[in-house]
PDB file of C-alpha atoms in Angstrom:
ATOM      1  CA  MET A   1     100.220  78.090 114.298  1.00 47.00           C
ATOM      2  CA  LYS A   2      98.439  81.426 112.677  1.00 51.00           C
ATOM      3  CA  GLN A   3      98.108  84.956 114.111  1.00 49.00           C
ATOM      4  CA  GLN A   4      95.526  87.179 112.519  1.00 46.00           C
ATOM      5  CA  GLU A   5      95.158  90.979 112.007  1.00 44.00           C
ATOM      6  CA  GLN A   6      91.541  90.733 112.402  1.00 38.00           C
ATOM      7  CA  ALA A   7      89.442  92.609 109.094  1.00 38.00           C
ATOM      8  CA  ALA A   8      85.643  91.998 107.130  1.00 36.00           C
ATOM      9  CA  GLY A   9      85.429  90.813 103.315  1.00 42.00           C
ATOM     10  CA  GLY A  10      87.424  92.628 100.957  1.00 80.00           C
ATOM     11  CA  THR A  11      89.501  94.280 103.079  1.00 89.00           C
ATOM     12  CA  PRO A  12      93.387  93.452 103.417  1.00 93.00           C
ATOM     13  CA  HIS A  13      94.830  91.665 106.563  1.00 95.00           C
ATOM     14  CA  PHE A  14      97.351  89.797 107.521  1.00 97.00           C
ATOM     15  CA  VAL A  15      97.732  86.763 109.064  1.00 97.00           C
ATOM     16  CA  HIS A  16     101.494  84.926 111.012  1.00 98.00           C
ATOM     17  CA  ASP A  17     101.985  81.720 109.187  1.00 98.00           C
ATOM     18  CA  GLU A  18     104.426  80.190 111.104  1.00 97.00           C
ATOM     19  CA  ASP A  19     104.216  76.660 110.226  1.00 97.00           C
ATOM     20  CA  ASN A  20     105.197  78.141 106.345  1.00 98.00           C
ATOM     21  CA  ALA A  21     107.397  80.296 107.555  1.00 98.00           C
ATOM     22  CA  ARG A  22     106.182  83.534 106.561  1.00 99.00           C
ATOM     23  CA  TYR A  23     103.780  85.916 106.642  1.00 99.00           C
ATOM     24  CA  GLU A  24     100.980  87.103 104.879  1.00 98.00           C
ATOM     25  CA  LEU A  25      98.120  89.591 102.527  1.00 98.00           C
ATOM     26  CA  ARG A  26      95.414  88.613 102.301  1.00 97.00           C
ATOM     27  CA  VAL A  27      92.068  90.440 100.665  1.00 95.00           C
ATOM     28  CA  GLY A  28      89.434  88.197 100.949  1.00 91.00           C
ATOM     29  CA  ASN A  29      90.635  85.228 101.176  1.00 90.00           C
ATOM     30  CA  GLU A  30      92.688  85.338  98.606  1.00 94.00           C
ATOM     31  CA  LEU A  31      96.832  85.401  98.799  1.00 97.00           C
ATOM     32  CA  ALA A  32      97.364  88.711  98.308  1.00 97.00           C
ATOM     33  CA  GLY A  33     101.409  89.323  99.155  1.00 98.00           C
ATOM     34  CA  GLN A  34     103.778  88.094 101.323  1.00 99.00           C
ATOM     35  CA  ALA A  35     106.841  88.154 103.106  1.00 99.00           C
ATOM     36  CA  GLN A  36     108.828  85.170 103.893  1.00 99.00           C
ATOM     37  CA  TYR A  37     111.773  84.353 107.028  1.00 99.00           C
ATOM     38  CA  ARG A  38     113.835  82.098 108.000  1.00 98.00           C
ATOM     39  CA  LYS A  39     115.127  81.955 111.901  1.00 97.00           C
ATOM     40  CA  GLU A  40     118.200  82.076 112.039  1.00 97.00           C
ATOM     41  CA  GLY A  41     119.581  81.360 116.669  1.00 93.00           C
ATOM     42  CA  ASN A  42     118.175  84.622 117.805  1.00 90.00           C
ATOM     43  CA  ALA A  43     116.908  86.733 115.098  1.00 97.00           C
ATOM     44  CA  VAL A  44     115.146  86.916 111.597  1.00 98.00           C
ATOM     45  CA  ARG A  45     116.364  87.065 108.688  1.00 99.00           C
ATOM     46  CA  LEU A  46     113.573  88.156 105.697  1.00 99.00           C
ATOM     47  CA  THR A  47     114.690  86.423 102.680  1.00 99.00           C
ATOM     48  CA  HIS A  48     111.487  87.213  99.683  1.00 98.00           C
ATOM     49  CA  THR A  49     108.557  90.117  99.600  1.00 98.00           C
ATOM     50  CA  GLU A  50     106.283  90.540  96.776  1.00 98.00           C
ATOM     51  CA  VAL A  51     102.390  91.067  96.729  1.00 97.00           C
ATOM     52  CA  ASP A  52     100.324  91.099  94.164  1.00 96.00           C
ATOM     53  CA  PRO A  53     101.326  92.579  90.863  1.00 96.00           C
ATOM     54  CA  LYS A  54      96.200  93.360  91.172  1.00 93.00           C
ATOM     55  CA  TYR A  55      97.572  94.657  94.620  1.00 93.00           C
ATOM     56  CA  GLU A  56     101.314  96.825  93.686  1.00 92.00           C
ATOM     57  CA  GLY A  57     100.697 100.966  94.046  1.00 94.00           C
ATOM     58  CA  GLN A  58      97.830 101.000  97.119  1.00 92.00           C
ATOM     59  CA  GLY A  59     100.399 101.088 100.386  1.00 95.00           C
ATOM     60  CA  LEU A  60     100.155  97.290 100.814  1.00 96.00           C
ATOM     61  CA  GLY A  61     103.395  95.671 100.637  1.00 97.00           C
ATOM     62  CA  SER A  62     104.292  98.839 103.213  1.00 98.00           C
ATOM     63  CA  ARG A  63     101.213  97.285 105.258  1.00 97.00           C
ATOM     64  CA  LEU A  64     102.786  93.939 105.343  1.00 98.00           C
ATOM     65  CA  ALA A  65     106.240  94.722 106.648  1.00 98.00           C
ATOM     66  CA  ALA A  66     104.866  96.822 108.857  1.00 98.00           C
ATOM     67  CA  PHE A  67     102.527  94.438 110.337  1.00 98.00           C
ATOM     68  CA  VAL A  68     106.146  92.162 110.377  1.00 99.00           C
ATOM     69  CA  LEU A  69     108.027  93.850 112.095  1.00 98.00           C
ATOM     70  CA  ASP A  70     105.858  95.112 114.477  1.00 98.00           C
ATOM     71  CA  ASP A  71     105.371  91.302 115.439  1.00 98.00           C
ATOM     72  CA  LEU A  72     109.067  90.510 115.004  1.00 98.00           C
ATOM     73  CA  LYS A  73     108.994  93.904 117.767  1.00 97.00           C
ATOM     74  CA  SER A  74     106.731  92.233 120.413  1.00 97.00           C
ATOM     75  CA  ARG A  75     107.973  88.858 119.830  1.00 96.00           C
ATOM     76  CA  GLY A  76     111.674  90.654 121.254  1.00 96.00           C
ATOM     77  CA  SER A  77     113.450  89.320 117.846  1.00 97.00           C
ATOM     78  CA  LYS A  78     115.628  90.596 116.449  1.00 98.00           C
ATOM     79  CA  VAL A  79     116.056  91.554 112.255  1.00 98.00           C
ATOM     80  CA  ILE A  80     118.073  90.464 109.237  1.00 98.00           C
ATOM     81  CA  PRO A  81     116.464  92.223 106.528  1.00 98.00           C
ATOM     82  CA  SER A  82     118.246  90.718 103.292  1.00 97.00           C
ATOM     83  CA  CYS A  83     115.016  91.558 100.437  1.00 96.00           C
ATOM     84  CA  ARG A  84     116.041  95.086  98.987  1.00 97.00           C
ATOM     85  CA  PHE A  85     112.288  96.416 100.058  1.00 97.00           C
ATOM     86  CA  MET A  86     112.130  95.101 103.903  1.00 98.00           C
ATOM     87  CA  ALA A  87     115.697  96.781 103.694  1.00 98.00           C
ATOM     88  CA  GLY A  88     114.589 100.257 102.415  1.00 98.00           C
ATOM     89  CA  TYR A  89     111.433  99.880 104.958  1.00 98.00           C
ATOM     90  CA  VAL A  90     113.512  99.700 107.614  1.00 98.00           C
ATOM     91  CA  ALA A  91     116.271 102.124 106.568  1.00 97.00           C
ATOM     92  CA  ARG A  92     113.104 104.678 105.949  1.00 98.00           C
ATOM     93  CA  HIS A  93     112.356 104.020 108.817  1.00 98.00           C
ATOM     94  CA  GLU A  94     114.386 103.567 111.084  1.00 97.00           C
ATOM     95  CA  LYS A  95     113.251 105.597 114.088  1.00 97.00           C
ATOM     96  CA  GLU A  96     111.063 102.577 114.185  1.00 97.00           C
ATOM     97  CA  TYR A  97     112.622  99.808 113.592  1.00 98.00           C
ATOM     98  CA  GLY A  98     115.757 100.788 113.404  1.00 95.00           C
ATOM     99  CA  GLU A  99     116.627  98.967 116.787  1.00 96.00           C
ATOM    100  CA  LEU A 100     115.578  95.423 115.445  1.00 97.00           C
ATOM    101  CA  VAL A 101     118.457  94.928 112.749  1.00 97.00           C
ATOM    102  CA  VAL A 102     121.109  93.074 113.288  1.00 95.00           C
ATOM    103  CA  ARG A 103     124.626  94.748 112.509  1.00 84.00           C
TER     104      ARG A 103
END
């Protein structure tokens, strides 16, 4: 089952692809980035995040991170940010997401 943040045309949009345990950043129909995860009990381990080099420098990685964390927060999930990018994002946004982190 996929959950989406709606957008049109070449506008970036986000998809939660539960079947493949990843969140996708799409521009049009193109996969422009992803955040992979693994469920561990009541927590979600964020294992890898990447953005296609042609889309880097546009803030899309940060938008993807916010989408992932907001979705997990709405589900009541705890987070283990193993991915360096996600760990850094959570640290910079401690006020919004700090309570999600398994310590």
